[in-house]
CSV table of C-alpha atoms and ligand atoms in Angstrom, one decimal:
chain,number,residue,atom,x,y,z
A,148,UNK,CA,0.2,0.2,-0.4
A,149,UNK,CA,1.1,3.5,-0.8
A,150,UNK,CA,0.1,4.9,2.2
A,151,UNK,CA,0.7,8.7,2.5
A,152,UNK,CA,0.6,10.8,5.0
A,153,UNK,CA,-2.6,13.7,5.9
A,154,UNK,CA,-0.7,17.1,4.3
A,155,UNK,CA,-3.7,19.4,6.2
A,156,UNK,CA,-3.5,17.6,9.4
A,157,UNK,CA,0.3,18.4,9.9
A,158,UNK,CA,-0.4,22.5,8.7
A,159,UNK,CA,-2.6,22.7,11.1
A,160,UNK,CA,-1.1,21.0,14.0
A,161,UNK,CA,1.9,23.1,13.6
A,162,UNK,CA,-0.1,26.2,13.1
A,163,UNK,CA,-2.1,25.6,16.0
A,164,UNK,CA,1.7,25.1,17.5
A,165,UNK,CA,3.0,28.5,16.6
A,166,UNK,CA,0.4,30.0,18.1
A,167,UNK,CA,1.3,29.5,22.0
A,168,UNK,CA,3.8,31.4,22.7
A,169,UNK,CA,3.1,33.6,20.1
A,170,UNK,CA,5.5,36.3,19.2
A,171,UNK,CA,2.9,38.3,16.9
A,172,UNK,CA,5.2,38.1,14.4
A,173,UNK,CA,4.7,34.7,12.7
A,174,UNK,CA,7.2,33.4,15.4
A,175,UNK,CA,6.9,31.9,19.1
A,176,UNK,CA,8.7,31.9,22.2
A,177,UNK,CA,8.7,28.2,24.2
A,178,UNK,CA,11.1,29.1,26.3
A,179,UNK,CA,12.5,25.7,28.1
A,180,UNK,CA,9.8,24.8,30.8
A,181,UNK,CA,8.9,28.2,30.4
A,182,UNK,CA,4.3,28.7,31.0
A,183,UNK,CA,4.2,29.0,27.3
A,184,UNK,CA,6.5,25.7,27.1
A,185,UNK,CA,3.7,24.1,29.0
A,186,UNK,CA,1.3,25.1,26.8
A,187,UNK,CA,2.8,23.8,24.4
A,188,UNK,CA,3.4,20.2,25.8
A,189,UNK,CA,-0.1,19.9,27.6
A,190,UNK,CA,-1.0,20.6,23.5
A,191,UNK,CA,0.9,17.9,22.0
A,192,UNK,CA,0.8,15.6,24.7
A,193,UNK,CA,-3.4,15.6,24.2
A,194,UNK,CA,-2.7,14.7,20.2
A,195,UNK,CA,-1.2,12.1,21.4
A,196,UNK,CA,-3.4,10.1,23.4
A,197,UNK,CA,-6.4,11.2,21.7
A,198,UNK,CA,-4.5,8.9,19.2
A,199,UNK,CA,-4.1,5.8,22.2
A,200,UNK,CA,0.0,6.5,22.2
A,201,UNK,CA,1.5,5.0,25.6
A,202,UNK,CA,2.4,8.5,26.8
A,203,UNK,CA,5.1,8.6,29.5
A,204,UNK,CA,7.0,11.3,30.5
A,205,UNK,CA,11.0,10.7,32.0
A,206,UNK,CA,12.8,11.9,34.5
A,207,UNK,CA,14.9,15.1,32.4
A,208,UNK,CA,10.9,15.8,30.6
A,209,UNK,CA,11.7,14.3,27.9
A,210,UNK,CA,8.1,12.8,26.6
A,211,UNK,CA,7.9,9.9,24.9
A,212,UNK,CA,4.6,8.2,22.7
A,213,UNK,CA,4.4,4.7,21.2
A,214,UNK,CA,2.1,3.1,19.3
A,215,UNK,CA,2.8,-1.2,19.5
A,216,UNK,CA,4.2,-3.7,16.7
A,217,UNK,CA,3.6,-6.7,16.4
A,218,UNK,CA,6.4,-7.7,17.9
A,219,UNK,CA,7.7,-7.3,21.4
A,220,UNK,CA,10.6,-4.9,21.0
A,221,UNK,CA,12.2,-1.9,20.9
A,222,UNK,CA,10.5,0.7,18.8
A,223,UNK,CA,11.5,2.5,15.6
A,224,UNK,CA,12.3,6.5,17.7
A,225,UNK,CA,11.6,9.5,15.6
A,226,UNK,CA,11.3,13.4,17.1
A,227,UNK,CA,12.8,16.0,18.4
A,228,UNK,CA,11.4,19.5,19.5
A,229,UNK,CA,9.3,21.8,20.8
A,230,UNK,CA,11.4,24.7,23.3
A,231,UNK,CA,12.1,27.6,20.8
A,232,UNK,CA,15.4,30.0,21.6
A,233,UNK,CA,12.8,34.0,22.7
A,234,UNK,CA,12.5,34.9,19.1
A,235,UNK,CA,12.0,31.1,17.4
A,236,UNK,CA,10.0,30.4,14.1
A,237,UNK,CA,7.3,27.4,14.3
A,238,UNK,CA,8.7,24.7,11.8
A,239,UNK,CA,12.2,24.3,14.2
A,240,UNK,CA,12.6,21.2,16.7
A,241,UNK,CA,7.9,21.3,16.2
A,242,UNK,CA,7.8,20.0,12.5
A,243,UNK,CA,10.3,16.6,13.6
A,244,UNK,CA,7.5,16.2,16.3
A,245,UNK,CA,4.3,16.9,14.6
A,246,UNK,CA,5.2,14.8,10.8
A,247,UNK,CA,6.3,12.0,13.9
A,248,UNK,CA,2.7,12.3,15.6
A,249,UNK,CA,1.0,12.3,11.0
A,250,UNK,CA,3.1,9.2,10.8
A,251,UNK,CA,2.0,7.1,13.4
A,252,UNK,CA,-2.5,8.7,12.5
A,253,UNK,CA,-1.4,7.9,8.7
A,254,UNK,CA,-1.2,4.1,10.1
A,255,UNK,CA,-3.5,4.8,12.4
A,256,UNK,CA,-5.5,5.9,9.8
A,257,UNK,CA,-4.9,2.8,7.9
A,258,UNK,CA,-4.8,0.0,10.4
A,259,UNK,CA,-1.4,-0.5,10.1
A,260,UNK,CA,0.8,-2.4,12.0
A,261,UNK,CA,4.6,-2.3,11.4
A,262,UNK,CA,6.3,-5.6,13.1
A,263,UNK,CA,7.9,-3.3,15.6
A,264,UNK,CA,6.7,-0.3,17.3
A,265,UNK,CA,7.4,3.5,16.2
A,266,UNK,CA,7.7,6.2,18.9
A,267,UNK,CA,8.0,10.3,19.0
A,268,UNK,CA,9.4,12.0,21.5
A,269,UNK,CA,10.1,15.8,22.2
A,270,UNK,CA,13.2,16.4,24.5
A,271,UNK,CA,13.2,18.4,26.8
A,272,UNK,CA,15.1,21.6,26.5
A,273,UNK,CA,17.3,21.0,22.9
A,274,UNK,CA,18.0,24.9,22.6
A,275,UNK,CA,20.2,25.5,25.5
A,276,UNK,CA,19.0,29.5,25.1
A,277,UNK,CA,17.3,29.4,28.6
A,278,UNK,CA,19.1,26.7,30.4
A,279,UNK,CA,23.0,25.5,29.0
A,280,UNK,CA,23.8,23.2,26.9
A,281,UNK,CA,21.6,22.6,24.2
A,282,UNK,CA,20.5,19.0,23.7
A,283,UNK,CA,20.0,18.9,27.4
A,284,UNK,CA,16.9,16.5,27.5
A,285,UNK,CA,18.6,13.7,24.7
A,286,UNK,CA,21.9,14.2,25.9
A,287,UNK,CA,20.4,13.1,29.4
A,288,UNK,CA,18.5,10.2,27.4
A,289,UNK,CA,21.3,9.0,26.3
A,290,UNK,CA,23.6,9.0,29.4
A,291,UNK,CA,25.7,12.2,28.6
A,292,UNK,CA,25.0,13.7,32.0
A,293,UNK,CA,22.8,12.6,35.2
A,294,UNK,CA,19.6,13.5,35.9
A,295,UNK,CA,21.2,14.8,39.1
A,296,UNK,CA,23.7,17.5,37.9
A,297,UNK,CA,20.7,18.1,35.2
A,298,UNK,CA,18.6,19.3,37.5
A,299,UNK,CA,20.9,21.3,39.0
A,300,UNK,CA,21.7,23.3,36.1
A,301,UNK,CA,20.3,27.2,36.7
A,302,UNK,CA,18.9,29.2,33.9
A,303,UNK,CA,19.8,32.7,32.0
A,304,UNK,CA,17.0,34.1,35.0
A,305,UNK,CA,18.3,32.3,37.7
A,306,UNK,CA,16.0,29.9,37.8
A,307,UNK,CA,17.1,25.5,38.9
A,308,UNK,CA,16.0,23.9,36.1
A,309,UNK,CA,14.7,20.3,38.5
A,310,UNK,CA,12.3,23.3,40.5
A,311,UNK,CA,10.9,24.2,37.0
A,312,UNK,CA,10.3,20.9,35.9
A,313,UNK,CA,8.6,20.5,39.0
A,314,UNK,CA,6.5,23.5,38.6
A,315,UNK,CA,5.5,23.2,34.8
A,316,UNK,CA,5.0,19.3,36.0
A,317,UNK,CA,6.8,17.5,33.5
A,318,UNK,CA,8.8,16.4,36.0
A,319,UNK,CA,8.2,12.4,35.3
A,320,UNK,CA,8.7,9.1,36.7
A,321,UNK,CA,9.8,7.4,33.9
A,322,UNK,CA,14.2,6.4,34.9
A,323,UNK,CA,17.3,8.5,32.5
A,324,UNK,CA,19.1,6.9,30.4
A,325,UNK,CA,16.3,6.2,28.2
A,326,UNK,CA,15.0,2.9,27.1
A,327,UNK,CA,17.6,1.9,23.9
A,328,UNK,CA,15.3,2.6,20.2
A,329,UNK,CA,15.3,0.0,16.8
A,330,UNK,CA,16.7,3.4,15.3
A,331,UNK,CA,16.3,7.6,15.3
A,332,UNK,CA,15.3,9.4,13.0
A,333,UNK,CA,14.9,12.9,13.4
A,334,UNK,CA,12.8,15.5,10.3
A,335,UNK,CA,14.3,18.7,10.6
A,336,UNK,CA,14.6,22.2,8.5
A,337,UNK,CA,17.7,22.6,7.2
A,338,UNK,CA,18.0,26.5,9.5
A,339,UNK,CA,21.2,27.4,6.5
A,340,UNK,CA,20.3,28.5,2.6
A,341,UNK,CA,22.1,25.1,1.3
A,342,UNK,CA,19.1,23.5,-0.1
A,343,UNK,CA,17.1,26.1,-1.6
A,344,UNK,CA,20.0,27.4,-3.5
A,345,UNK,CA,21.1,23.2,-5.4
A,346,UNK,CA,16.5,23.1,-6.2
A,347,UNK,CA,17.2,20.1,-3.5
A,348,UNK,CA,14.5,18.5,-1.4
A,349,UNK,CA,15.2,16.8,0.9
A,350,UNK,CA,18.9,16.3,2.5
A,351,UNK,CA,20.8,13.5,3.1
A,352,UNK,CA,21.9,14.0,7.0
A,353,UNK,CA,25.7,12.9,7.1
A,354,UNK,CA,25.8,14.5,10.4
A,355,UNK,CA,26.4,17.6,12.7
A,356,UNK,CA,29.4,19.4,13.6
A,357,UNK,CA,30.9,19.7,16.5
A,358,UNK,CA,30.6,22.3,19.3
A,359,UNK,CA,31.1,24.6,22.1
A,360,UNK,CA,30.0,26.8,24.3
A,361,UNK,CA,31.6,29.1,26.6
A,362,UNK,CA,30.4,32.3,28.0
A,363,UNK,CA,33.5,35.0,29.1
A,364,UNK,CA,33.5,37.4,32.0
A,365,UNK,CA,35.3,41.0,32.0
A,366,UNK,CA,36.2,42.8,35.1
A,367,UNK,CA,37.0,46.3,35.0
A,368,UNK,CA,36.3,49.5,36.4
A,369,UNK,CA,32.9,51.1,35.2
A,370,UNK,CA,33.6,54.4,34.9
A,371,UNK,CA,32.3,58.5,33.4
A,372,UNK,CA,32.3,58.7,29.9
A,373,UNK,CA,33.6,62.0,29.6
A,374,UNK,CA,36.6,62.8,32.8
A,375,UNK,CA,38.1,59.1,32.2
A,376,UNK,CA,40.9,59.3,29.8
A,377,UNK,CA,41.4,56.8,27.3
A,378,UNK,CA,44.5,55.9,28.8
A,379,UNK,CA,43.8,55.9,32.1
A,380,UNK,CA,40.6,52.9,31.2
A,381,UNK,CA,39.9,49.3,31.8
A,382,UNK,CA,36.9,48.9,29.7
A,383,UNK,CA,34.6,45.9,30.1
A,384,UNK,CA,32.4,46.1,26.5
A,385,UNK,CA,36.0,46.7,24.8
A,386,UNK,CA,37.7,43.8,25.6
A,387,UNK,CA,33.9,42.5,24.7
A,388,UNK,CA,33.5,44.2,21.4
A,389,UNK,CA,37.8,43.0,20.7
A,390,UNK,CA,36.4,39.0,21.4
A,391,UNK,CA,33.5,39.3,18.9
A,392,UNK,CA,35.8,40.8,16.4
A,393,UNK,CA,38.5,38.2,17.3
A,394,UNK,CA,36.4,35.4,16.7
A,395,UNK,CA,35.6,36.3,13.3
A,396,UNK,CA,38.9,36.5,11.9
A,397,UNK,CA,39.8,33.4,13.9
A,398,UNK,CA,37.1,32.5,11.5
A,399,UNK,CA,37.8,33.7,8.8
A,400,UNK,CA,42.0,32.5,9.5
A,401,UNK,CA,41.0,29.0,9.5
A,402,UNK,CA,38.1,28.5,7.3
A,403,UNK,CA,36.3,25.7,5.3
A,404,UNK,CA,33.3,24.6,7.6
A,405,UNK,CA,34.3,26.8,11.4
A,406,UNK,CA,32.4,28.8,12.2
A,407,UNK,CA,32.1,31.6,15.2
A,408,UNK,CA,29.6,34.1,16.8
A,409,UNK,CA,29.7,36.3,19.7
A,410,UNK,CA,25.8,36.2,20.3
A,411,UNK,CA,24.4,37.9,23.5
A,412,UNK,CA,26.4,40.4,25.4
A,413,UNK,CA,25.2,41.7,28.9
A,414,UNK,CA,27.0,44.8,29.3
A,415,UNK,CA,27.5,46.7,33.1
A,416,UNK,CA,25.7,49.3,34.1
A,417,UNK,CA,24.8,49.6,30.7
A,418,UNK,CA,24.0,53.4,30.1
A,419,UNK,CA,25.8,56.4,27.5
A,420,UNK,CA,28.2,58.3,29.5
A,421,UNK,CA,29.6,55.2,31.6
A,422,UNK,CA,32.5,53.4,30.8
A,423,UNK,CA,31.5,49.7,30.8
A,424,UNK,CA,32.7,47.9,34.5
A,425,UNK,CA,31.6,44.6,33.8
A,426,UNK,CA,30.5,42.3,30.4
A,427,UNK,CA,29.7,39.0,29.9
A,428,UNK,CA,29.6,37.6,26.3
A,429,UNK,CA,29.3,33.5,25.1
A,430,UNK,CA,31.2,32.4,22.6
A,431,UNK,CA,30.0,29.8,19.4
A,432,UNK,CA,32.5,28.3,17.4
A,433,UNK,CA,31.3,25.0,15.5
A,434,UNK,CA,33.4,22.8,13.2
A,435,UNK,CA,32.8,19.6,11.3
A,436,UNK,CA,36.2,18.8,11.6
A,437,UNK,CA,36.5,18.1,15.5
A,438,UNK,CA,40.4,18.6,15.6
A,439,UNK,CA,40.0,22.0,13.9
A,440,UNK,CA,37.7,22.9,15.8
A,441,UNK,CA,40.0,22.3,18.8
A,442,UNK,CA,42.5,24.5,16.8
A,443,UNK,CA,39.7,27.1,17.2
A,444,UNK,CA,39.3,27.1,20.9
A,445,UNK,CA,43.0,27.1,21.1
A,446,UNK,CA,43.5,31.1,19.8
A,447,UNK,CA,40.1,32.2,20.8
A,448,UNK,CA,40.9,31.6,24.5
A,449,UNK,CA,44.9,33.0,23.8
A,450,UNK,CA,43.0,36.1,21.9
A,451,UNK,CA,40.8,36.2,25.3
A,452,UNK,CA,44.4,36.7,27.3
A,453,UNK,CA,45.7,38.5,24.8
A,454,UNK,CA,42.8,41.5,25.2
A,455,UNK,CA,41.9,40.4,29.2
A,456,UNK,CA,45.7,41.9,29.5
A,457,UNK,CA,46.1,44.4,27.0
A,458,UNK,CA,42.3,46.2,28.5
A,459,UNK,CA,44.0,45.4,31.7
A,460,UNK,CA,40.8,43.9,32.7
A,461,UNK,CA,40.2,40.5,34.7
A,462,UNK,CA,39.1,37.3,32.5
A,463,UNK,CA,37.0,34.5,34.3
A,464,UNK,CA,35.4,32.0,31.0
A,465,UNK,CA,32.2,29.2,31.8
A,466,UNK,CA,32.5,26.1,29.4
A,467,UNK,CA,28.6,25.9,29.1
A,468,UNK,CA,28.4,23.5,26.5
A,469,UNK,CA,31.4,20.9,23.5
A,470,UNK,CA,30.2,18.2,21.8
A,471,UNK,CA,32.8,16.6,19.4
A,472,UNK,CA,31.3,16.2,15.7
A,473,UNK,CA,28.5,13.7,15.4
A,474,UNK,CA,28.0,11.3,12.2
A,475,UNK,CA,25.1,9.9,10.8
A,476,UNK,CA,24.8,5.6,9.9
A,477,UNK,CA,25.6,4.8,6.8
A,478,UNK,CA,22.3,3.0,6.5
A,479,UNK,CA,20.0,5.5,7.6
A,480,UNK,CA,21.9,8.0,5.2
A,481,UNK,CA,21.7,5.5,2.1
A,482,UNK,CA,18.1,4.5,3.1
A,483,UNK,CA,17.0,8.7,3.7
A,484,UNK,CA,18.4,9.5,0.0
A,485,UNK,CA,16.7,6.0,-1.5
A,486,UNK,CA,14.1,7.0,0.1
A,487,UNK,CA,13.8,10.7,-1.2
A,488,UNK,CA,15.1,9.6,-4.5
A,489,UNK,CA,11.8,6.7,-4.7
A,490,UNK,CA,9.4,9.9,-3.9
A,491,UNK,CA,10.8,12.1,-6.7
A,492,UNK,CA,12.4,14.6,-4.9
A,493,UNK,CA,16.6,16.0,-5.7
A,494,UNK,CA,18.4,14.5,-2.3
A,495,UNK,CA,21.8,15.7,-1.2
A,496,UNK,CA,23.8,14.1,1.7
A,497,UNK,CA,24.7,17.1,3.3
A,498,UNK,CA,26.3,17.6,7.1
A,499,UNK,CA,24.2,19.6,10.0
A,500,UNK,CA,25.5,23.4,10.8
A,501,UNK,CA,23.0,23.4,13.4
A,502,UNK,CA,22.6,21.1,17.1
A,503,UNK,CA,19.7,18.5,17.3
A,504,UNK,CA,18.1,15.6,19.3
A,505,UNK,CA,19.9,13.2,16.8
A,506,UNK,CA,23.3,13.6,17.8
A,507,UNK,CA,22.5,12.3,21.1
A,508,UNK,CA,20.7,9.7,19.6
A,509,UNK,CA,23.6,8.3,18.1
A,510,UNK,CA,25.1,7.7,21.4
A,511,UNK,CA,22.1,4.4,21.5
A,512,UNK,CA,21.5,3.0,17.9
A,513,UNK,CA,22.0,3.8,13.9
A,514,UNK,CA,20.6,7.6,13.5
A,515,UNK,CA,20.1,10.1,11.0
A,516,UNK,CA,17.9,12.5,9.9
A,517,UNK,CA,16.1,14.5,7.5
A,518,UNK,CA,16.5,18.4,5.6
A,519,UNK,CA,13.8,20.1,4.1
A,520,UNK,CA,14.4,23.7,2.8
A,521,UNK,CA,14.8,27.0,5.0
A,522,UNK,CA,13.2,30.4,2.6
A,523,UNK,CA,16.3,32.3,2.2
A,524,UNK,CA,18.5,30.3,5.0
A,525,UNK,CA,16.1,31.7,8.3
A,526,UNK,CA,16.2,30.6,11.2
A,527,UNK,CA,16.0,31.3,14.7
A,528,UNK,CA,13.6,34.3,12.7
A,529,UNK,CA,10.2,34.7,13.7
A,530,UNK,CA,10.7,34.9,9.3
A,531,UNK,CA,11.9,30.5,9.2
A,532,UNK,CA,9.7,29.7,7.1
A,533,UNK,CA,9.5,25.8,4.2
A,534,UNK,CA,7.0,25.3,2.5
A,535,UNK,CA,4.1,23.5,2.5
A,536,UNK,CA,4.3,21.0,-0.6
A,537,UNK,CA,8.2,20.7,0.5
A,538,UNK,CA,6.9,20.1,5.0
A,539,UNK,CA,4.6,17.6,2.8
A,540,UNK,CA,7.8,15.9,1.0
A,541,UNK,CA,9.4,15.1,4.4
A,542,UNK,CA,7.4,14.8,5.8
A,543,UNK,CA,6.2,11.8,3.9
A,544,UNK,CA,10.0,10.5,3.0
A,545,UNK,CA,10.6,10.1,7.0
A,546,UNK,CA,6.8,7.9,6.9
A,547,UNK,CA,8.4,5.6,4.2
A,548,UNK,CA,11.8,5.4,6.5
A,549,UNK,CA,10.4,4.8,9.5
A,550,UNK,CA,8.2,2.1,7.7
A,551,UNK,CA,11.2,0.9,6.6
A,552,UNK,CA,12.9,0.7,10.0
A,553,UNK,CA,10.1,-1.2,11.6
A,554,UNK,CA,9.6,-3.7,8.8
A,555,UNK,CA,13.1,-4.7,7.8
A,556,UNK,CA,16.6,-6.1,8.7
A,557,UNK,CA,18.4,-3.3,7.3
A,558,UNK,CA,20.3,-2.5,10.6
A,559,UNK,CA,20.9,-5.9,11.2
B,868,GLV,C1,20.7,23.9,18.8
B,868,GLV,O1,19.0,23.8,18.7
B,868,GLV,C2,21.3,25.1,18.1
B,868,GLV,O2,22.0,24.3,17.3
B,868,GLV,O3,22.1,26.5,18.1
B,869,MN,MN1,15.5,22.5,16.4
B,870,MN,MN1,17.1,26.0,17.6
């Protein structure tokens, strides 16, 4: 039987979920474990329960909904996240979760019960924008961080993660690390320009680049902007700005896939006529090559020391996230590519620039991802958009990839 998902139903759910935490300009703000996140979770859990799925919440708030197969055993799992950055769109993460739900609903509508069970999950705090590191829920699911350590993480607004989980009602009973799936496949928007530029519809994702996040604090002397001669200043703002310039230079010098971002900067006292006495900034470095990423970190560290010493400011650093590059399972990459071809879509193999839950699940089981194009390569922005046709194409590829994994011995 040639099963196909119901695109109208999937699009309407994306729309409905997108209304929760709406920023009024097409975007969403559902920071992890906020009230808006709770509201989004409740809606998706209702949809899961309405479908008759077995819905379980684990100790870090990941939600896994399962549909049994003809045989007992671990499920073929799909999913993603429904938390967003504060300037998020409607597709990042949400697509993978709702397309997974759509796949399970399509199977149920047509009374198709594959050999293996299937599950759709949404993982807690993938974005890391409120509680670092990113991919936290899937990291804990995969055994990469103890639950107790995760509970003690503190958000950018000073809240403790364990308290927030309990407050929104998602401190579940299922232990972590979680059940090892038979395989994991995540549909996601590309969040970059490559597929669109090449008129391709499906990305067979080969892996995820390595990521290094750190927070840097410079301490200088806040003082009068008019009366303090330049030679007497210990300007934390200048030090922060110099780090941003150095990050760009390092990325340029290393070339290739190296990217570097200073995306968050807080100055104190943050006033027009006061030299900044304190600067807190973040540095995000990423590369597909592990050794080049280490070199970028080394150069960044040297530059931070040099800048601090030149400006006579104190410096403190804190690592917020550090993950090596991940390669997805060749058999799943090949299966995504083959399925996309069979559906008549132009397809490209490409690495992911963004972090994803699939990179953590890859520690547990054969894993892979399916990308669909992002209009203009824009993401983490309310203007994030993927066309209905591309959403439908991606969800149908997900359906067939999951069905193949659930029926056949592709992985044995
Ligand atoms: C998180 O998803 C990131 O890539 O920053
Ligand atoms: Mn995402
Ligand atoms: Mn994201």
